[in-house]
PDB file of C-alpha atoms in Angstrom:
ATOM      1  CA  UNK A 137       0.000   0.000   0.000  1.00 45.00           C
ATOM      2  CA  UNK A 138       1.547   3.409  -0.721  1.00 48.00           C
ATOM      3  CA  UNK A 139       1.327   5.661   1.468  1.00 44.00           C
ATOM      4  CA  UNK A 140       1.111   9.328  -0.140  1.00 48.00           C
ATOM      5  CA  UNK A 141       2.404  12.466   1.979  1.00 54.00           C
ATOM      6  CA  UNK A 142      -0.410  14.718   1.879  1.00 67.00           C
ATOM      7  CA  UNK A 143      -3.126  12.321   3.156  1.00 92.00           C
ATOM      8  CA  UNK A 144      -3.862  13.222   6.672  1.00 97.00           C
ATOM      9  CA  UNK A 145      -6.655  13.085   9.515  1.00 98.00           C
ATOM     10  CA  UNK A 146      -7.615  16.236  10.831  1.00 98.00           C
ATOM     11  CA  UNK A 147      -9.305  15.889  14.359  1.00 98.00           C
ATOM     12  CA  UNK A 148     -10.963  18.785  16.488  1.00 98.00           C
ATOM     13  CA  UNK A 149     -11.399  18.173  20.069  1.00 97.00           C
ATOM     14  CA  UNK A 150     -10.074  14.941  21.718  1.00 96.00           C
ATOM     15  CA  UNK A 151     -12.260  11.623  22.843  1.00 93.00           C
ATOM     16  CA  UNK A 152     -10.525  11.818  26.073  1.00 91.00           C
ATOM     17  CA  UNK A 153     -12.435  14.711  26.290  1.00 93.00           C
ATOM     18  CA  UNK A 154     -15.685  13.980  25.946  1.00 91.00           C
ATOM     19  CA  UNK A 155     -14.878  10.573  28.750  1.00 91.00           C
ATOM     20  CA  UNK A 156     -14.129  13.459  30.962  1.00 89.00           C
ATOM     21  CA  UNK A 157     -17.612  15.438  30.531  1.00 91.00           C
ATOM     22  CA  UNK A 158     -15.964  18.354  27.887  1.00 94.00           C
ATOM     23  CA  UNK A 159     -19.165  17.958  25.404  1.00 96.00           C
ATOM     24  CA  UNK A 160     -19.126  22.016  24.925  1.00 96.00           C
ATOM     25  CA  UNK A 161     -19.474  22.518  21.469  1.00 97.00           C
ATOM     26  CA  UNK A 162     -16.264  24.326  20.153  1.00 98.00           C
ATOM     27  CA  UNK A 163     -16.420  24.247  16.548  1.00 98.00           C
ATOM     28  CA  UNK A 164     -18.550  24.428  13.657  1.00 98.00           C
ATOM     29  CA  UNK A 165     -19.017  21.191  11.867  1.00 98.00           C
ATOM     30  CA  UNK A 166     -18.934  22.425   9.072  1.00 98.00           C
ATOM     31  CA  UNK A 167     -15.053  23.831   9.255  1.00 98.00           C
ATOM     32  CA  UNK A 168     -13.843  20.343   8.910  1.00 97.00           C
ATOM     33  CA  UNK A 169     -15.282  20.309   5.610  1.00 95.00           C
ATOM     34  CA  UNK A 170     -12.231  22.484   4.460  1.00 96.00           C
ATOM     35  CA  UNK A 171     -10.041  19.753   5.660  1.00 97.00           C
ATOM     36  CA  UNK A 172     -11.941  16.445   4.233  1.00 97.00           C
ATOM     37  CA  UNK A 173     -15.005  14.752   2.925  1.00 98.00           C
ATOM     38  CA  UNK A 174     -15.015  11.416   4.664  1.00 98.00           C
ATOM     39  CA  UNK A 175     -15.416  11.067   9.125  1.00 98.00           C
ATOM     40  CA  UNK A 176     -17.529  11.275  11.721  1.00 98.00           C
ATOM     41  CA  UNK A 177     -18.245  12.869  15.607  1.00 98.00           C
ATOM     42  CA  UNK A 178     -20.458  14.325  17.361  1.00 98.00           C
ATOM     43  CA  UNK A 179     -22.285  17.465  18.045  1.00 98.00           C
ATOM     44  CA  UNK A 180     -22.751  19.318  21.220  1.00 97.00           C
ATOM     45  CA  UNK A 181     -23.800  17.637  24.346  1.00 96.00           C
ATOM     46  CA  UNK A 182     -22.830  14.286  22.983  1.00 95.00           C
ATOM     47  CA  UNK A 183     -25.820  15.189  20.630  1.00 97.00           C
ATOM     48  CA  UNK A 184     -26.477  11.741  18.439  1.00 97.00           C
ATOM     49  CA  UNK A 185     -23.729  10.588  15.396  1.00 98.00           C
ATOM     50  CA  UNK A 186     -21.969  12.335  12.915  1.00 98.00           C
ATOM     51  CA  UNK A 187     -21.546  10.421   9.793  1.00 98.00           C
ATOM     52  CA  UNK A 188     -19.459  12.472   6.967  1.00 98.00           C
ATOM     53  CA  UNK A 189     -19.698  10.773   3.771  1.00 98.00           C
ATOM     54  CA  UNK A 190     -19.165  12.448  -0.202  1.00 98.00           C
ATOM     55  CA  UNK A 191     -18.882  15.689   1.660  1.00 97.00           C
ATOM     56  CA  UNK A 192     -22.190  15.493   3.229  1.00 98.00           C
ATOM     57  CA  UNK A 193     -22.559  16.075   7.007  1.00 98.00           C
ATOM     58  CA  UNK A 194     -25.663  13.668   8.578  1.00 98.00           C
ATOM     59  CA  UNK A 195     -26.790  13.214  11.708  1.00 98.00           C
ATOM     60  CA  UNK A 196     -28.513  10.710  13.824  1.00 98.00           C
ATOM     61  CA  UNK A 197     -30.442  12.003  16.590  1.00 98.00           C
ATOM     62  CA  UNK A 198     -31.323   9.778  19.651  1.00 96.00           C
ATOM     63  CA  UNK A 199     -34.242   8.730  18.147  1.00 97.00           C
ATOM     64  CA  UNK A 200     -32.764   7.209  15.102  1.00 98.00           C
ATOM     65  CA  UNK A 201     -34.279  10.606  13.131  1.00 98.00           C
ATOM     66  CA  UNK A 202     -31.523  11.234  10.256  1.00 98.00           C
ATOM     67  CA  UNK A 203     -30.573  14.393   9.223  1.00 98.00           C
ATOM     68  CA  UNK A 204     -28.303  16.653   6.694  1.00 98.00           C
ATOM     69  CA  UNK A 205     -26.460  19.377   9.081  1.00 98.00           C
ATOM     70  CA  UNK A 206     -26.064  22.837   7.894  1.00 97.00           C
ATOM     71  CA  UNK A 207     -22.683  22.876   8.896  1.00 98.00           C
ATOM     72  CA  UNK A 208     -23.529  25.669  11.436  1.00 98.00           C
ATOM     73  CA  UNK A 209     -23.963  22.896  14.304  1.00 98.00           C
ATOM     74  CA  UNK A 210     -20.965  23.194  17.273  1.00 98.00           C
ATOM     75  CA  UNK A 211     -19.428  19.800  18.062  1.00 98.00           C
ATOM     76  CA  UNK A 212     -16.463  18.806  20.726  1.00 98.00           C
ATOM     77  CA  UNK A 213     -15.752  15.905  18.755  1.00 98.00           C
ATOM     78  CA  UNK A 214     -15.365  15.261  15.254  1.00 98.00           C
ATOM     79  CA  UNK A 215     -12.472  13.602  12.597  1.00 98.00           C
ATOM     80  CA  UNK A 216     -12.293  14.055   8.621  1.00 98.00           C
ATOM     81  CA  UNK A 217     -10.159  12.752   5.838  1.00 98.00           C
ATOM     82  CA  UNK A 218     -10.191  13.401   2.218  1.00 97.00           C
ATOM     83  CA  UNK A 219     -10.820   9.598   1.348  1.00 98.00           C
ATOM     84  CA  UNK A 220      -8.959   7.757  -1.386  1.00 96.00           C
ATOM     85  CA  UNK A 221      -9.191   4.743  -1.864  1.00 97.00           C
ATOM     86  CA  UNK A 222      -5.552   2.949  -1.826  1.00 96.00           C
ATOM     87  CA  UNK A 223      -6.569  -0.186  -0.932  1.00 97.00           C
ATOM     88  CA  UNK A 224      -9.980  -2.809  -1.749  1.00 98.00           C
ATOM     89  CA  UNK A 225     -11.069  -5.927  -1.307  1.00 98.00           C
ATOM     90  CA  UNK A 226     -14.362  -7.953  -0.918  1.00 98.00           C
ATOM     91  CA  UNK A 227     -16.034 -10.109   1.163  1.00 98.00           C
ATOM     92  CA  UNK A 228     -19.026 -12.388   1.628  1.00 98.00           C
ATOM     93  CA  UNK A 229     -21.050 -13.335   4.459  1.00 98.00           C
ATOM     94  CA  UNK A 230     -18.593 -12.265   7.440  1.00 98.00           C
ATOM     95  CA  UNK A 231     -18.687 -11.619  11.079  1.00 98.00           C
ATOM     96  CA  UNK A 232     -17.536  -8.043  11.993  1.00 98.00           C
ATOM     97  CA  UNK A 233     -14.557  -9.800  13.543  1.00 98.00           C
ATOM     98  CA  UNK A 234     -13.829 -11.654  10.423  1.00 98.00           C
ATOM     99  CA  UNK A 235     -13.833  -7.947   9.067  1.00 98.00           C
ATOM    100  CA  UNK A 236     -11.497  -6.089  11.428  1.00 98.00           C
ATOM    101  CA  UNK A 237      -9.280  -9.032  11.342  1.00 98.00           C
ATOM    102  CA  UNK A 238      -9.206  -8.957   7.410  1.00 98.00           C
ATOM    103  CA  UNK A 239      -8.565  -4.997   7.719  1.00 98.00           C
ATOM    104  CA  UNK A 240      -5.543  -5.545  10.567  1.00 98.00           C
ATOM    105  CA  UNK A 241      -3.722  -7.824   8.009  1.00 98.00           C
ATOM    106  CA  UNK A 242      -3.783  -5.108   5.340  1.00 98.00           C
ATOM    107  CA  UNK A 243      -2.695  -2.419   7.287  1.00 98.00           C
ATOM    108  CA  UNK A 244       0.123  -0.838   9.742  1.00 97.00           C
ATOM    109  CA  UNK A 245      -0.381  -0.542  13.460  1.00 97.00           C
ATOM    110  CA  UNK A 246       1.424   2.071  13.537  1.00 97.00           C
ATOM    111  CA  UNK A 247      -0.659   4.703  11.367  1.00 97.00           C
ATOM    112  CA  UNK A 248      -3.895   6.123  11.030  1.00 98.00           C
ATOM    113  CA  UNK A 249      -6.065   4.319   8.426  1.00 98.00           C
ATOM    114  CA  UNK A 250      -9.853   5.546   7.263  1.00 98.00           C
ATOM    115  CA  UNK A 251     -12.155   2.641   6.630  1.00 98.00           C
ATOM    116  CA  UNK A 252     -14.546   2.320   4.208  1.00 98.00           C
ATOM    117  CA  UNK A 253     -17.011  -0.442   4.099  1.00 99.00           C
ATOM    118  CA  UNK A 254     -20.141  -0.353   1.524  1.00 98.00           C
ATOM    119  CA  UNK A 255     -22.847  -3.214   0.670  1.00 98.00           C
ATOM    120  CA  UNK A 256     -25.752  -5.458   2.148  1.00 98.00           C
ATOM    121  CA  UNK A 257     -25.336  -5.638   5.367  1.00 98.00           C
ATOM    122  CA  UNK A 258     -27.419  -8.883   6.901  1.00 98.00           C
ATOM    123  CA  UNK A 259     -27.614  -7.603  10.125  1.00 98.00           C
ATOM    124  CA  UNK A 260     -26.369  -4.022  11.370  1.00 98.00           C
ATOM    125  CA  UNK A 261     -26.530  -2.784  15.647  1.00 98.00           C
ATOM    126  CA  UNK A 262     -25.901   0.679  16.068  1.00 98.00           C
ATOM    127  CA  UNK A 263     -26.152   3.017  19.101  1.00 97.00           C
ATOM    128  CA  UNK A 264     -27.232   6.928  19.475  1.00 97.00           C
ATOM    129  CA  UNK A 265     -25.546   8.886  22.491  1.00 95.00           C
ATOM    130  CA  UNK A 266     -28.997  10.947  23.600  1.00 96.00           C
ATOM    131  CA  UNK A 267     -27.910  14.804  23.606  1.00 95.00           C
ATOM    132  CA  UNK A 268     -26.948  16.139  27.438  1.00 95.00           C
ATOM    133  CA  UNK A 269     -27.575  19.450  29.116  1.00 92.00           C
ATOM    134  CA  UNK A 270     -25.111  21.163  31.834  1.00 90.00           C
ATOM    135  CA  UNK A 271     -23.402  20.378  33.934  1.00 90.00           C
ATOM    136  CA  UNK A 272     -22.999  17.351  31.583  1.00 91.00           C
ATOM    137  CA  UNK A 273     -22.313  13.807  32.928  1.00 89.00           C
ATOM    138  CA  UNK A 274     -19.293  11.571  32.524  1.00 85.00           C
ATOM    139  CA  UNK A 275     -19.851  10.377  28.919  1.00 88.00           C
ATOM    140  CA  UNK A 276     -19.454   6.260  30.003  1.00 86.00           C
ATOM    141  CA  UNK A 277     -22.345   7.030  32.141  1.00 87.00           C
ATOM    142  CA  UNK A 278     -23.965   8.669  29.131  1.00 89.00           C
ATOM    143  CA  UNK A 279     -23.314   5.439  26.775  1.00 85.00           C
ATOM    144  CA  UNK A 280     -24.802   2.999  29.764  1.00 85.00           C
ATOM    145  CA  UNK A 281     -28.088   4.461  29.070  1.00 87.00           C
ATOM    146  CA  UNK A 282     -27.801   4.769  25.593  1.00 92.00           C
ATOM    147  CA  UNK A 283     -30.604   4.182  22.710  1.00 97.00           C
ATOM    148  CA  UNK A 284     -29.933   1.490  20.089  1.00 97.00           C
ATOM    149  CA  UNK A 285     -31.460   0.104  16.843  1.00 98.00           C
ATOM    150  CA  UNK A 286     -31.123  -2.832  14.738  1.00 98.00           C
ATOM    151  CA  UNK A 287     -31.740  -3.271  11.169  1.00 98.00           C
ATOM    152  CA  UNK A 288     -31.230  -6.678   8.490  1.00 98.00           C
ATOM    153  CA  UNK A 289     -30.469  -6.494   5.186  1.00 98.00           C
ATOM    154  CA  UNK A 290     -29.760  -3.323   4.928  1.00 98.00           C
ATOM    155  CA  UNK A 291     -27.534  -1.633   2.533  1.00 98.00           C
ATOM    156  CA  UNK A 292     -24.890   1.106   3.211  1.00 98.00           C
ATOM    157  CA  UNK A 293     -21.701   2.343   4.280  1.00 99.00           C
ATOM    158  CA  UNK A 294     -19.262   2.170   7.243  1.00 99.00           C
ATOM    159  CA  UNK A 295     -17.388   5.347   7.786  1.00 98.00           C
ATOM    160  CA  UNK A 296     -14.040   5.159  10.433  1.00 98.00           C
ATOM    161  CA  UNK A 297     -10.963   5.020  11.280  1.00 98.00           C
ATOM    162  CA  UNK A 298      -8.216   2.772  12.949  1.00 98.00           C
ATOM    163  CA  UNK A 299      -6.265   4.422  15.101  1.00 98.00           C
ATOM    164  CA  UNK A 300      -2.767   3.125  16.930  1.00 97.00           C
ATOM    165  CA  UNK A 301      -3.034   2.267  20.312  1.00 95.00           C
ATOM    166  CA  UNK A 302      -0.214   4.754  21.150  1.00 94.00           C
ATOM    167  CA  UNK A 303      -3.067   7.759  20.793  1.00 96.00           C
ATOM    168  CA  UNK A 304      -5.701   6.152  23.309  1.00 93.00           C
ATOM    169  CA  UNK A 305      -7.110   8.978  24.592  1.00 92.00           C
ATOM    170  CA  UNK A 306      -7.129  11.569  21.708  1.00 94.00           C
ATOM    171  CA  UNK A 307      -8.712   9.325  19.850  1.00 94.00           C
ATOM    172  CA  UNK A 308      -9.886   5.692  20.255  1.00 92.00           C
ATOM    173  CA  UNK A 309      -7.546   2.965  20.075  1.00 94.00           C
ATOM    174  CA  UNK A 310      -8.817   0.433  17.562  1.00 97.00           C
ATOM    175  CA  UNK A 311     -11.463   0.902  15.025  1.00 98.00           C
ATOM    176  CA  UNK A 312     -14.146   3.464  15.428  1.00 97.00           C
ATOM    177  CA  UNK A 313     -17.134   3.051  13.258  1.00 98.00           C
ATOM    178  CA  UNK A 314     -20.241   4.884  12.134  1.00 98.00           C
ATOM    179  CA  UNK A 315     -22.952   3.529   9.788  1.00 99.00           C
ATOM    180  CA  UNK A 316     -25.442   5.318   7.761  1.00 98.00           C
ATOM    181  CA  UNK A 317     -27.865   3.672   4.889  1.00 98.00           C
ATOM    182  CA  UNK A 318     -28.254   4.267   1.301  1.00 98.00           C
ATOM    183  CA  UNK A 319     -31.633   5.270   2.057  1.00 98.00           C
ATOM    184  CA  UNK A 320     -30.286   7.682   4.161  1.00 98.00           C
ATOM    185  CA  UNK A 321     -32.904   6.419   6.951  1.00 98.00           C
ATOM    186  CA  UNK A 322     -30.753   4.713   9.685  1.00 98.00           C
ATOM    187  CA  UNK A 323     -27.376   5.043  10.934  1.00 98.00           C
ATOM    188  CA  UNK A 324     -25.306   5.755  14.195  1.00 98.00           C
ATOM    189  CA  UNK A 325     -21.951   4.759  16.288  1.00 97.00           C
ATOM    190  CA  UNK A 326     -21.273   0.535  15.065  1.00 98.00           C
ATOM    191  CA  UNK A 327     -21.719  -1.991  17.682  1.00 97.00           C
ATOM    192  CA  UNK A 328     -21.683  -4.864  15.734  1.00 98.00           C
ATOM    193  CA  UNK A 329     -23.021  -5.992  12.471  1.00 98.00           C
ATOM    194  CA  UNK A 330     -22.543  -9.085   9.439  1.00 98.00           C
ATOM    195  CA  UNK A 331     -21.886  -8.039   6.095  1.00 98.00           C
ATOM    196  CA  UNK A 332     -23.576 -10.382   3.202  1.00 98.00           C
ATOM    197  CA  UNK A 333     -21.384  -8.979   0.599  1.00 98.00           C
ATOM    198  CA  UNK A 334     -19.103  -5.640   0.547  1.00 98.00           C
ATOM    199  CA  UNK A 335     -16.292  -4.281  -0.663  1.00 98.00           C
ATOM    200  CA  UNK A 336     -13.731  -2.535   2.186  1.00 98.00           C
ATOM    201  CA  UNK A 337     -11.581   0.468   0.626  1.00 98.00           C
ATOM    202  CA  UNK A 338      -8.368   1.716   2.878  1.00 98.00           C
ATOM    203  CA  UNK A 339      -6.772   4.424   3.452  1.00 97.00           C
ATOM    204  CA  UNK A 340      -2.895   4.868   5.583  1.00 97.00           C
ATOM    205  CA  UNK A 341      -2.537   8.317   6.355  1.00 97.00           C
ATOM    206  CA  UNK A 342       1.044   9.549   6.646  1.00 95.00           C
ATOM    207  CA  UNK A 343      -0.397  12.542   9.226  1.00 96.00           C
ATOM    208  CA  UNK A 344      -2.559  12.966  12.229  1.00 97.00           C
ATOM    209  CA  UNK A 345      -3.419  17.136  12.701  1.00 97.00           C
ATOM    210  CA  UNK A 346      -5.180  17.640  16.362  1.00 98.00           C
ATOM    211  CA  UNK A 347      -6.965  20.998  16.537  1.00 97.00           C
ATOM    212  CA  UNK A 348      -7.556  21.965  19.610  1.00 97.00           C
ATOM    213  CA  UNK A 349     -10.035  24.472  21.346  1.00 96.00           C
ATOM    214  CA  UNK A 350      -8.106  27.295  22.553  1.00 95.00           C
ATOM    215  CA  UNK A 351     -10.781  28.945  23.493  1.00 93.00           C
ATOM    216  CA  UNK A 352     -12.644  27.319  25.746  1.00 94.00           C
ATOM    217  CA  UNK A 353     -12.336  27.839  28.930  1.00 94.00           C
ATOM    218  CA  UNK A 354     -13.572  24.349  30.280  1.00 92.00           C
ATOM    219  CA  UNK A 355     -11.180  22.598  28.057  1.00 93.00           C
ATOM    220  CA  UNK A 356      -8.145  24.688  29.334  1.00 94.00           C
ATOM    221  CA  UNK A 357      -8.942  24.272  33.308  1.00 94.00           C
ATOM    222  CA  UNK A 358     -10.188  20.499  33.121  1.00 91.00           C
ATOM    223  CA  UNK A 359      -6.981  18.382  32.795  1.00 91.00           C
ATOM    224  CA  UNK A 360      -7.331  15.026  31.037  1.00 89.00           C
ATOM    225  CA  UNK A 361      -5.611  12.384  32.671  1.00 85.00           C
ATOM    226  CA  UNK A 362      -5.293   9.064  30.731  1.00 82.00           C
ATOM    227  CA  UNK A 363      -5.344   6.792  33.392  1.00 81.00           C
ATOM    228  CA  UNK A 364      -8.782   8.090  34.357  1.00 79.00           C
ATOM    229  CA  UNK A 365     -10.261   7.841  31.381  1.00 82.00           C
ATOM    230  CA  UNK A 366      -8.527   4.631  29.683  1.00 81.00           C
ATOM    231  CA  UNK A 367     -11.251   2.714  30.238  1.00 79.00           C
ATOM    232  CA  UNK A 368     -14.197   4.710  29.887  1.00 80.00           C
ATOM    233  CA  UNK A 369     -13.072   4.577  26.165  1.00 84.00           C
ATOM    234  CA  UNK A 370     -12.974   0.818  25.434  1.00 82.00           C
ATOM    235  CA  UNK A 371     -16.605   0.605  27.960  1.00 78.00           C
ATOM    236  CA  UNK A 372     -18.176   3.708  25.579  1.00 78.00           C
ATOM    237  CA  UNK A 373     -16.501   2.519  22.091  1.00 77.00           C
TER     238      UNK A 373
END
């Protein structure tokens, strides 16, 4: 797989910060379409999924309402890429696990990859973080109590990213995937799913850009420490 210079992942805002209850939105979604087409996050308040696909912004709501954003929408959370494809394959009737482990052989540990994954889809189990109101709760409490919807044969796309374990904490170590339907009627954060038939398109990205925001107060006083939230993000993800 070649790896080409400019590709990059542009992230505002840090998962660690959400775990630790910093779900002030600080940016307009709709900046990080200057920086790609292709990601997902959330908005603020842990408000629902993000799903960033063909330079569209959706988003599913906690009722499992989808959306098109303005772009206008704050969010704490949110990571893009411009996606091309440097890598495909295809599968047939597959466990998620078979997936991932398909996706690990193809790829280096050590970078930043966005995954793509479209087709049928025989089974698909997503969940919806419900938007929060101040003073916000600790976001694994949050995903406890968290709607979630089921769907077969459904067709559609996965939209993530692998990320090395050496960035647990501003991001989430391991794959993190969001699902929306060709239909446009269903999506939200992956649990777990079987895919009939799909192709899987990768992407190793040579740079990982963390924007950060400077100007919130709440994010500059409320230290992050990893060992506190570690776990919160393998319970939540």
């Amino acid at each position: 797989m070649t790896v080409k210079t400019r590709n990059y992942i542009y992230q505002h805002g840090t998962l660690g910060g959400l775990m630790q209850d910093l779900l002030e939105g600080t940016e307009k979604i709709g900046t990080l379409a200057n920086y790609g087409d292709f990601g997902l996050g959330t908005l603020e308040g842990a408000n629902g999924e993000v799903i960033i696909l063909d330079g569209v912004i959706y988003h599913v709501d906690q009722t499992g309402r989808v959306t098109q954003l303005t772009g206008d929408e704050l969010t704490p959370y949110a990571a893009v890429t411009n996606f091309e494809s440097e890598k495909q394959f295809f599968l047939t009737n597959v466990s998620d696990a078979v997936v991932k482990t398909e996706i690990s052989a193809e790829i280096s540990h050590n970078l930043f990859s966005a995954v793509k994954i479209s087709g049928t889809f025989s089974h698909m189990h997503v969940r919806v973080v419900p938007k929060q109101q101040k003073p916000y709760p600790r976001f694994v409490e949050i995903a406890r109590n968290q709607p979630e919807f089921s769907a077969d044969n459904i067709t559609g796309t996965i939209v993530g990213f692998f990320t090395p374990g050496l960035f647990q904490g501003a991001a989430a170590a391991g794959f993190h995937l969001h699902f929306i339907s060709d239909d446009r009627s269903f999506g939200g954060h992956v649990l777990d799913f079987s895919l009939e038939e799909g192709g899987i398109d990768l992407m190793e990205l040579a740079e990982f850009r963390q924007n950060f925001p400077i100007k919130s107060a709440d994010y500059l006083a409320n230290e992050i420490k990893l060992e506190d939230i570690s776990k919160d993000i393998e319970e939540a993800e």
